[in-house]
PDB file of C-alpha atoms in Angstrom:
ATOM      1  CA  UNK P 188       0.994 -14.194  -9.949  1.00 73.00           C
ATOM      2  CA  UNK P 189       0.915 -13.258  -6.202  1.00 80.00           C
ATOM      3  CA  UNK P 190      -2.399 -13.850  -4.350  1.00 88.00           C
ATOM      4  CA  UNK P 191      -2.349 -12.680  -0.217  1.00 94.00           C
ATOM      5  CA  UNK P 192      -5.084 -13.795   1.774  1.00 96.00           C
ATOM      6  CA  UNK P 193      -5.037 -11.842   5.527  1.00 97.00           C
ATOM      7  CA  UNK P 194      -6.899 -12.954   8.701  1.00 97.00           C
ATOM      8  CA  UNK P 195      -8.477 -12.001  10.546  1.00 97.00           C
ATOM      9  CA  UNK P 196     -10.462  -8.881   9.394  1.00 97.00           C
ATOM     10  CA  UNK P 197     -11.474  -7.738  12.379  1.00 98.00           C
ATOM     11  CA  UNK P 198      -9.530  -8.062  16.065  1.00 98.00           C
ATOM     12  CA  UNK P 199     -10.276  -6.361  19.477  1.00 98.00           C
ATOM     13  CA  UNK P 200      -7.893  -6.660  22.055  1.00 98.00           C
ATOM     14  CA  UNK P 201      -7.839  -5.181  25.703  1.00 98.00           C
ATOM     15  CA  UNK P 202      -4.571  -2.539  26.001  1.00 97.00           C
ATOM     16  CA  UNK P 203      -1.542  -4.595  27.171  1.00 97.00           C
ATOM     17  CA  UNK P 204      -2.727  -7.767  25.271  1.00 97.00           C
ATOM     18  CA  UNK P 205      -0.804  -9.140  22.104  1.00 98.00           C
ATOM     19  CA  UNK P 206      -2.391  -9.257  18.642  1.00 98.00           C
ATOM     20  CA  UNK P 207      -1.721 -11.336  16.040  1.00 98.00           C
ATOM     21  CA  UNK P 208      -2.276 -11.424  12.235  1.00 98.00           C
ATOM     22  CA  UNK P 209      -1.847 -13.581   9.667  1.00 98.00           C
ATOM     23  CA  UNK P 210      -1.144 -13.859   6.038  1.00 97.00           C
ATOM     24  CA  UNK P 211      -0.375 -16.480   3.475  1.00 96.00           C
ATOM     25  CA  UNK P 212       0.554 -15.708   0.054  1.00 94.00           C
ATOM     26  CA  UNK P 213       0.779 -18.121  -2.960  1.00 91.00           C
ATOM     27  CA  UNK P 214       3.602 -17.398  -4.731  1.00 87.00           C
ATOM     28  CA  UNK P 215       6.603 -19.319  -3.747  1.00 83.00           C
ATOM     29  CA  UNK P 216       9.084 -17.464  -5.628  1.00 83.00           C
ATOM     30  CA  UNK P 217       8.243 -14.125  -3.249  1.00 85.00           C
ATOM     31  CA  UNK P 218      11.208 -13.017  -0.898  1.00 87.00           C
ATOM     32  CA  UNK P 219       9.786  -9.156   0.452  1.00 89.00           C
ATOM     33  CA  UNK P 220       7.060  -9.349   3.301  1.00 93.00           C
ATOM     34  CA  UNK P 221       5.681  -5.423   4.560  1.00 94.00           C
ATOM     35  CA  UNK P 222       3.628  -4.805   6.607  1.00 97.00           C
ATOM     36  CA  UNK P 223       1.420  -1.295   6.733  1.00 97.00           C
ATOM     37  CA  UNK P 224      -0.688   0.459   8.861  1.00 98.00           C
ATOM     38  CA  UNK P 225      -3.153   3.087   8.086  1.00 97.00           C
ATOM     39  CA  UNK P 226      -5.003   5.367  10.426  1.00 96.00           C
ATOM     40  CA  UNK P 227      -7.941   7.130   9.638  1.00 92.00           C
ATOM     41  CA  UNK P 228      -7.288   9.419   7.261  1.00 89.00           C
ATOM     42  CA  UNK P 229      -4.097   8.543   6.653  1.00 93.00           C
ATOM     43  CA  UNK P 230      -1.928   6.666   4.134  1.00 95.00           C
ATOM     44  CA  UNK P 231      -0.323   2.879   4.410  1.00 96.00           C
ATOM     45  CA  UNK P 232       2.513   3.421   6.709  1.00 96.00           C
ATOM     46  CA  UNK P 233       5.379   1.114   6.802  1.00 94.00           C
ATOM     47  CA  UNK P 234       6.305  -0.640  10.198  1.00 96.00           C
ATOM     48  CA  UNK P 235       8.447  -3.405   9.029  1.00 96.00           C
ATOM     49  CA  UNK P 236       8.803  -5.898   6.584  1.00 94.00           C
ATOM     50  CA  UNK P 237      10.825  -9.268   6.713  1.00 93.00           C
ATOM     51  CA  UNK P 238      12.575 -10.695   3.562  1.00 89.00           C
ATOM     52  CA  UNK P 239      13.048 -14.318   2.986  1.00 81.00           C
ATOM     53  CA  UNK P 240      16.297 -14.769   3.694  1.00 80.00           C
ATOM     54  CA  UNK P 241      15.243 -14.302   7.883  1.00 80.00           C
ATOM     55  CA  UNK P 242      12.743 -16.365  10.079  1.00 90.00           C
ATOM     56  CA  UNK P 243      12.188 -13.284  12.291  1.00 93.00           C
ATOM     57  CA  UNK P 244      12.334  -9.811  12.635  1.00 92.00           C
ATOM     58  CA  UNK P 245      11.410  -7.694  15.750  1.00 95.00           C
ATOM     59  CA  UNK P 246      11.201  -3.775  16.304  1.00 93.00           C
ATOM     60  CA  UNK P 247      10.288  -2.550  19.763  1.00 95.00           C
ATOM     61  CA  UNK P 248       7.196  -3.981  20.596  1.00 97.00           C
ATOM     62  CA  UNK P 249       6.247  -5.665  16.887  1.00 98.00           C
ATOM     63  CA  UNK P 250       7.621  -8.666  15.135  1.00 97.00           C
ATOM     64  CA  UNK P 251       7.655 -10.405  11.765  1.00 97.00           C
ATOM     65  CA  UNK P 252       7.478 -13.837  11.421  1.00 96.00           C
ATOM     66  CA  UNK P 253       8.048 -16.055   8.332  1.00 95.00           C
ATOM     67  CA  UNK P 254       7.628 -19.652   7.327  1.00 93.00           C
ATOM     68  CA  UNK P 255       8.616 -20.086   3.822  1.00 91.00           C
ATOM     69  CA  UNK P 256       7.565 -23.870   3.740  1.00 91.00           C
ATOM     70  CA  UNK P 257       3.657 -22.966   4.605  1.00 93.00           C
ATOM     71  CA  UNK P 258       4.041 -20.044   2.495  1.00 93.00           C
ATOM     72  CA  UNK P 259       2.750 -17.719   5.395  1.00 94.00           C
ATOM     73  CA  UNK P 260       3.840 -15.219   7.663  1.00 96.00           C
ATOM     74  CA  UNK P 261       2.729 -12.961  10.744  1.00 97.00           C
ATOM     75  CA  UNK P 262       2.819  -9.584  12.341  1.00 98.00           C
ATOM     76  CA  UNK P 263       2.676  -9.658  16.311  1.00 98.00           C
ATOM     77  CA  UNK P 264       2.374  -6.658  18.468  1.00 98.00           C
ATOM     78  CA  UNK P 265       3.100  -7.323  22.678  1.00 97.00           C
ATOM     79  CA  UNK P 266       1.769  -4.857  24.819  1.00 98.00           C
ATOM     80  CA  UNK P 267      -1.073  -3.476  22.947  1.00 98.00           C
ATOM     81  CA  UNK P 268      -1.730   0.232  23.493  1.00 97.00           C
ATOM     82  CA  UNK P 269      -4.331   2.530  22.363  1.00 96.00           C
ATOM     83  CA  UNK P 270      -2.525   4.172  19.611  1.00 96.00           C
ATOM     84  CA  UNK P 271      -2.014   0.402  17.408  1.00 97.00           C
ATOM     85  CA  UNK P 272      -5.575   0.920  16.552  1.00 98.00           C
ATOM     86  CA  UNK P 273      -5.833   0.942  13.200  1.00 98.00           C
ATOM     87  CA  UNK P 274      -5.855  -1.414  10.073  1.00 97.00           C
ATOM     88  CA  UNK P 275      -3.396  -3.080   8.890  1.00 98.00           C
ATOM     89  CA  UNK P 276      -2.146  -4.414   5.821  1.00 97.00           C
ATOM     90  CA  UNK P 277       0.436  -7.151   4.605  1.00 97.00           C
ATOM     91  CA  UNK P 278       1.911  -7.250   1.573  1.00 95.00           C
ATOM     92  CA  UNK P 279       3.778  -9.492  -1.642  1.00 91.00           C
ATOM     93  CA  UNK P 280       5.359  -8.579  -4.462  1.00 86.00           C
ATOM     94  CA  UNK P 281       3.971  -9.431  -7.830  1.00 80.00           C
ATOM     95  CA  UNK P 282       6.359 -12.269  -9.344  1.00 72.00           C
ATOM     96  CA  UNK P 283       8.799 -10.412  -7.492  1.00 59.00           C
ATOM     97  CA  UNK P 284       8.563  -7.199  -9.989  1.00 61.00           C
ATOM     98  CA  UNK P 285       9.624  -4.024  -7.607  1.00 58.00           C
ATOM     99  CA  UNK P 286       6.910  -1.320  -7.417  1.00 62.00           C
ATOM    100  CA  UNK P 287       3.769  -3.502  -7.780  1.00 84.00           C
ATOM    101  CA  UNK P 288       3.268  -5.052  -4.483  1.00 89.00           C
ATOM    102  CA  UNK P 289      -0.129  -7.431  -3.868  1.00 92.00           C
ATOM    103  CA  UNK P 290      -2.279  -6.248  -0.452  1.00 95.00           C
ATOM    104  CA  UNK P 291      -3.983  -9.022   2.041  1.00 96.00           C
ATOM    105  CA  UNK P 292      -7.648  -7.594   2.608  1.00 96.00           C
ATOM    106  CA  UNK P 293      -6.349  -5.749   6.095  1.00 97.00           C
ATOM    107  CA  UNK P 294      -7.536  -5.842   9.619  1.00 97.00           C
ATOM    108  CA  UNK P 295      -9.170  -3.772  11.735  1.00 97.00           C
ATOM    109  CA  UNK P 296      -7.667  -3.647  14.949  1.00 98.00           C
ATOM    110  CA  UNK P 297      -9.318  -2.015  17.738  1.00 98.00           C
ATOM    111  CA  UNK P 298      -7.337  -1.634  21.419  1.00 98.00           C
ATOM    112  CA  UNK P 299      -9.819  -1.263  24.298  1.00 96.00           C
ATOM    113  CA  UNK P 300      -8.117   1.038  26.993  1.00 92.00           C
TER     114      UNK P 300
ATOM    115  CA  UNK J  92      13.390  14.247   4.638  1.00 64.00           C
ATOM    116  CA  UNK J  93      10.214  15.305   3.516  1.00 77.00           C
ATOM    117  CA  UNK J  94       7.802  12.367   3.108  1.00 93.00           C
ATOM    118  CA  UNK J  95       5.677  11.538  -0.231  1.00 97.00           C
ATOM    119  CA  UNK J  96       3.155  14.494  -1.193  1.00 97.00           C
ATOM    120  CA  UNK J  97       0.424  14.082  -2.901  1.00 98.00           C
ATOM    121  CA  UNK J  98      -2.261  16.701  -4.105  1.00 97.00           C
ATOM    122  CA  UNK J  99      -5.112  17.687  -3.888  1.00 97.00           C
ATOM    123  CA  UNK J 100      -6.057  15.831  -0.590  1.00 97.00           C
ATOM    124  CA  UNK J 101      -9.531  15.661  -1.845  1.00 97.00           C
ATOM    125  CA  UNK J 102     -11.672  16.240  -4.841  1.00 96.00           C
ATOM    126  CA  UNK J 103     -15.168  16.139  -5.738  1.00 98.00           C
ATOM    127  CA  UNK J 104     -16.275  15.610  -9.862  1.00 98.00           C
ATOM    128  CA  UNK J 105     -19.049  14.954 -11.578  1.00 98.00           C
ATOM    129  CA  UNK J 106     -19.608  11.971 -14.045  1.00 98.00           C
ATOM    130  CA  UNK J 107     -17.862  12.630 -17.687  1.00 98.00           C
ATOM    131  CA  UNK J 108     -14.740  14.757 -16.362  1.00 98.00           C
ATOM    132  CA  UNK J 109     -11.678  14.122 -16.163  1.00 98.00           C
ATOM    133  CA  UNK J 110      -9.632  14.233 -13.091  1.00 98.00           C
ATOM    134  CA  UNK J 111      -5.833  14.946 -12.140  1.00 98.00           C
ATOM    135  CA  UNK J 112      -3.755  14.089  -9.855  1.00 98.00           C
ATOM    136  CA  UNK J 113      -0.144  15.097  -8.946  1.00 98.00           C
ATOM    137  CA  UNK J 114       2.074  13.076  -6.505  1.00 98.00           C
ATOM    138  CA  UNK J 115       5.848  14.226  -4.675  1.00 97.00           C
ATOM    139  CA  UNK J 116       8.023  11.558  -4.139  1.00 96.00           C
ATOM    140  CA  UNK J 117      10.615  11.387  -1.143  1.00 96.00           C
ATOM    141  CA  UNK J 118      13.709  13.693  -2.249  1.00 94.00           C
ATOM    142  CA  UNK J 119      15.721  10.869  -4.391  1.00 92.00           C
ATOM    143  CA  UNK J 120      13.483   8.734  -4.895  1.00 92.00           C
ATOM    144  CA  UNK J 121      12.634   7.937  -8.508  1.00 91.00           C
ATOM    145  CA  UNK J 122       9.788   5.138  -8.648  1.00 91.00           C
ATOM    146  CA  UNK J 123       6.419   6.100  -7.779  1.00 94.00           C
ATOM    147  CA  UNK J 124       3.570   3.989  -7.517  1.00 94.00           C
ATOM    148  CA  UNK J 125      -0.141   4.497  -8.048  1.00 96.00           C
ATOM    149  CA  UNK J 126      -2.875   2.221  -6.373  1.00 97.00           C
ATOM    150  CA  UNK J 127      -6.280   2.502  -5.834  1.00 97.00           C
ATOM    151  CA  UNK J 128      -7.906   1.934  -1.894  1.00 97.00           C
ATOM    152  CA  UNK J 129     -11.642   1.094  -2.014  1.00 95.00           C
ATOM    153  CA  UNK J 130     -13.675  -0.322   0.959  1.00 91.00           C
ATOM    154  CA  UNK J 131     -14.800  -3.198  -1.347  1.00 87.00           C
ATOM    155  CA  UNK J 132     -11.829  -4.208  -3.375  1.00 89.00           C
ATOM    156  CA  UNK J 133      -9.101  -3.191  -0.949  1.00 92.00           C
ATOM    157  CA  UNK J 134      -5.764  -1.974  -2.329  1.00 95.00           C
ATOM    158  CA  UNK J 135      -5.458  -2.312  -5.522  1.00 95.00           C
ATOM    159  CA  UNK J 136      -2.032  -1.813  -8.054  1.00 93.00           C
ATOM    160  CA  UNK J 137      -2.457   1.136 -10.992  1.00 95.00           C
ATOM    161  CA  UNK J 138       0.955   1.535 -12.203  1.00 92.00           C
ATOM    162  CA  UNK J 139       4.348   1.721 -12.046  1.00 92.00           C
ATOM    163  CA  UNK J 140       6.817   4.658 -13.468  1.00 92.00           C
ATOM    164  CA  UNK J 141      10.697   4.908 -13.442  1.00 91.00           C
ATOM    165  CA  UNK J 142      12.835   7.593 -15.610  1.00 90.00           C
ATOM    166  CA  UNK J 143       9.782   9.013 -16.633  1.00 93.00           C
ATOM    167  CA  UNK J 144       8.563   5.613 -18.523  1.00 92.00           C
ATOM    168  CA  UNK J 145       5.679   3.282 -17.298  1.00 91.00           C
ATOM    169  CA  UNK J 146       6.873   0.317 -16.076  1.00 88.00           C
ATOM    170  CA  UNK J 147       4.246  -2.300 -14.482  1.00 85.00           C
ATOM    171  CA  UNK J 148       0.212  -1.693 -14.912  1.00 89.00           C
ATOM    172  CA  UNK J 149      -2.210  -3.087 -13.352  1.00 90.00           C
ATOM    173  CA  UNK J 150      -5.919  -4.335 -14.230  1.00 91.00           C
ATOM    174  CA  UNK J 151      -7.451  -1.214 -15.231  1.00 95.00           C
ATOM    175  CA  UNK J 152      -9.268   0.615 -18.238  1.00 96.00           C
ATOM    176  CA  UNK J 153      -6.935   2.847 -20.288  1.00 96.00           C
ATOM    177  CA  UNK J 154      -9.213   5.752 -18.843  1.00 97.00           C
ATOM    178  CA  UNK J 155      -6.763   5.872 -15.816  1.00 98.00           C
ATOM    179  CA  UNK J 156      -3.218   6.863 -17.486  1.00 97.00           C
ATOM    180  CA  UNK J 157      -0.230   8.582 -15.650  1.00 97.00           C
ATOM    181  CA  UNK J 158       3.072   9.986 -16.399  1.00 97.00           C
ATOM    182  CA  UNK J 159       6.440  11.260 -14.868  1.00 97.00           C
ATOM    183  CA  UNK J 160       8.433  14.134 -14.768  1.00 97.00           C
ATOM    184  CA  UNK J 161      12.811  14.425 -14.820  1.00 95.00           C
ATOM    185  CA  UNK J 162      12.225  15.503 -11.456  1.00 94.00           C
ATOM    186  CA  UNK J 163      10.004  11.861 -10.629  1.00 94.00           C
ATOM    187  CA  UNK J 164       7.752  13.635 -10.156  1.00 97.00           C
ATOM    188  CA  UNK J 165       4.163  11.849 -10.790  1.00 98.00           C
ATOM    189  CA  UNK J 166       0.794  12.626 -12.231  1.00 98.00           C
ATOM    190  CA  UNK J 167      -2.386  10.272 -12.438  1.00 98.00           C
ATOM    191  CA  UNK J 168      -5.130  10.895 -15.232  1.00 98.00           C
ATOM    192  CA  UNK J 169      -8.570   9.434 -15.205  1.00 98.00           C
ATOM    193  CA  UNK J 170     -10.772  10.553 -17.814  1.00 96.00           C
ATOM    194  CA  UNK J 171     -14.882  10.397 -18.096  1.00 97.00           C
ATOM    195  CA  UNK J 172     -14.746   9.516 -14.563  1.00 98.00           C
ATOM    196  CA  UNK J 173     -17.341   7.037 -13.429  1.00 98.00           C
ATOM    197  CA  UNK J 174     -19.550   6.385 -10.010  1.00 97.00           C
ATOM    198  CA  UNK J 175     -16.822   3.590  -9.175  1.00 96.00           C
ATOM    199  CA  UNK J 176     -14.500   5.500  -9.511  1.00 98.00           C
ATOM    200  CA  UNK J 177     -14.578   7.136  -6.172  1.00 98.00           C
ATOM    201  CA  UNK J 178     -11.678   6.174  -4.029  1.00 97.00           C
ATOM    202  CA  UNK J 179      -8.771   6.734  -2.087  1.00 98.00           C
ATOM    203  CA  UNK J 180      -5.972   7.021  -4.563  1.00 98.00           C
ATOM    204  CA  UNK J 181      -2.241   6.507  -3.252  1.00 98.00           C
ATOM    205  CA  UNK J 182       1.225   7.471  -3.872  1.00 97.00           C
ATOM    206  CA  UNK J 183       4.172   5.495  -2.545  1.00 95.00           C
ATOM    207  CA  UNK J 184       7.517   6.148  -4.078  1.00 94.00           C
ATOM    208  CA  UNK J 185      10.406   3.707  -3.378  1.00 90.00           C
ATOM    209  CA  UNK J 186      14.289   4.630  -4.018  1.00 85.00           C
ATOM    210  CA  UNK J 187      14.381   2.868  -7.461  1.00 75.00           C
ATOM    211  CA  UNK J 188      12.672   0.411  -9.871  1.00 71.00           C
ATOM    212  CA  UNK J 189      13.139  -2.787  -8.667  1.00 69.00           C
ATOM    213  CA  UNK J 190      12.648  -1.970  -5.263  1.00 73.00           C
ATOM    214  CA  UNK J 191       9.974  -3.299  -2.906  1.00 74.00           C
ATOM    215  CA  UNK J 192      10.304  -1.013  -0.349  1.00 84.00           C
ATOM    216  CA  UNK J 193       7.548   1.427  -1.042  1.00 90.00           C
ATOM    217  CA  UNK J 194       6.254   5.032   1.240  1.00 94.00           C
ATOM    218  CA  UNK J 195       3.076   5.836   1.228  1.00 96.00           C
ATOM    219  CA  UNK J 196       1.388   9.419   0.788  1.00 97.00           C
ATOM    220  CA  UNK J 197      -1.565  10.621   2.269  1.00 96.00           C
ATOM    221  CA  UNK J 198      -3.415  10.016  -0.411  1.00 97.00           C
ATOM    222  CA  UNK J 199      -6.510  11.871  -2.606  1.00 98.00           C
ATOM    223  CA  UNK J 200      -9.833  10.962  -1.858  1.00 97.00           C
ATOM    224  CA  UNK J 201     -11.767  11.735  -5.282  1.00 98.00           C
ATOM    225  CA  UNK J 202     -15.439  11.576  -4.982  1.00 98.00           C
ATOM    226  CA  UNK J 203     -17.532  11.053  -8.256  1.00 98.00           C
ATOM    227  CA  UNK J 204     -20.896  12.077  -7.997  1.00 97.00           C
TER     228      UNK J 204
END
């Protein structure tokens, strides 16, 4: 089965900085990367996920990248603002079965204005 | 499109009850998801249900039980309710079984006392 480890738990970044997290996952066979990110009070919400077939995947100011080989990938936001504080969460799938997906530990990221 | 619903947004019990909760998924969606969000064990998988038959569970006692509607809609059981069981519990309904694409709601934060 799918194990995600997510680093680093914690990250504080001054506004217009980049932030970077990283997750590795142990299950080879995996081909659906999300990532989420919850505000207080809130639920997960979805900002973009990568699948295996792509290297890279931006949106605005985020981005997804993926190495297969080292079995890790990364979310990267440019031009931190206050509003990207939050936690956030990658993701697997579990042996690739749909609806049962495997969560990294999540990190805490705070924006200092 | 109205996003996942879930209800109530919070409940408090006491240890011995039972507990129910109900979940909405995004209009034509039919998979919905059940996980559990604790500070100590993260996110963690309950279940899986598709035409209204469970279809992936996850590593818990058979005191937490769910079912689903023809309309996909969702609801989540736990019965004699434990301390540990206090948590965030989340919906997130994806288009169909299979899929790893999954929305979150905004989850019910049960409190056991």
């Amino acid at each position: 089965g799918e194990n995600v480890e997510q680093h680093p738990s914690t990250l504080s970044v001054q506004e217009g900085d980049s932030a970077v997290i990283k997750c590795t996952y142990s299950d080879s066979a995996s081909n659906y990367f999300p990532w989420y990110k919850q505000e207080l009070g809130k639920g997960p919400q979805l900002i973009i996920d990568i699948r295996s077939n792509v290297g890279e995947k931006k949106d605005q100011r985020i981005a997804v990248t993926l190495n297969k080989t080292a079995k890790h990938f990364s979310l990267h936001i440019t031009e931190t603002q206050p509003e990207d504080s939050a936690v956030y969460f990658c993701a697997a799938p579990w042996e690739n079965q749909g609806g049962k997906l495997i969560f990294g530990q999540g990190t805490e990221l705070s924006v200092k204005p | 499109k109205a996003g996942v619903t879930q209800t109530p947004r919070y409940l408090i019990k006491t240890r011995g009850q039972q507990v129910t909760l109900s979940c909405s998924p995004i209009s034509g969606h039919r998979s919905v998801s059940w996980y559990q969000q604790t500070p100590g064990q993260g996110l963690q998988f309950l279940f899986e249900y598709f035409s209204e038959t469970q279809r992936n569970k996850g590593n818990f006692p058979g005191r937490f039980s769910g079912r689903q509607f023809s309309n996909s809609r969702s609801e989540m059981n736990v019965s004699t309710l434990e301390l540990g069981d206090s948590a965030l519990y989340l919906c997130a309904s994806s288009p169909r079984q299979g899929s790893t694409e999954a929305f979150f709601g905004q989850g019910t934060r049960l409190t056991v006392v």
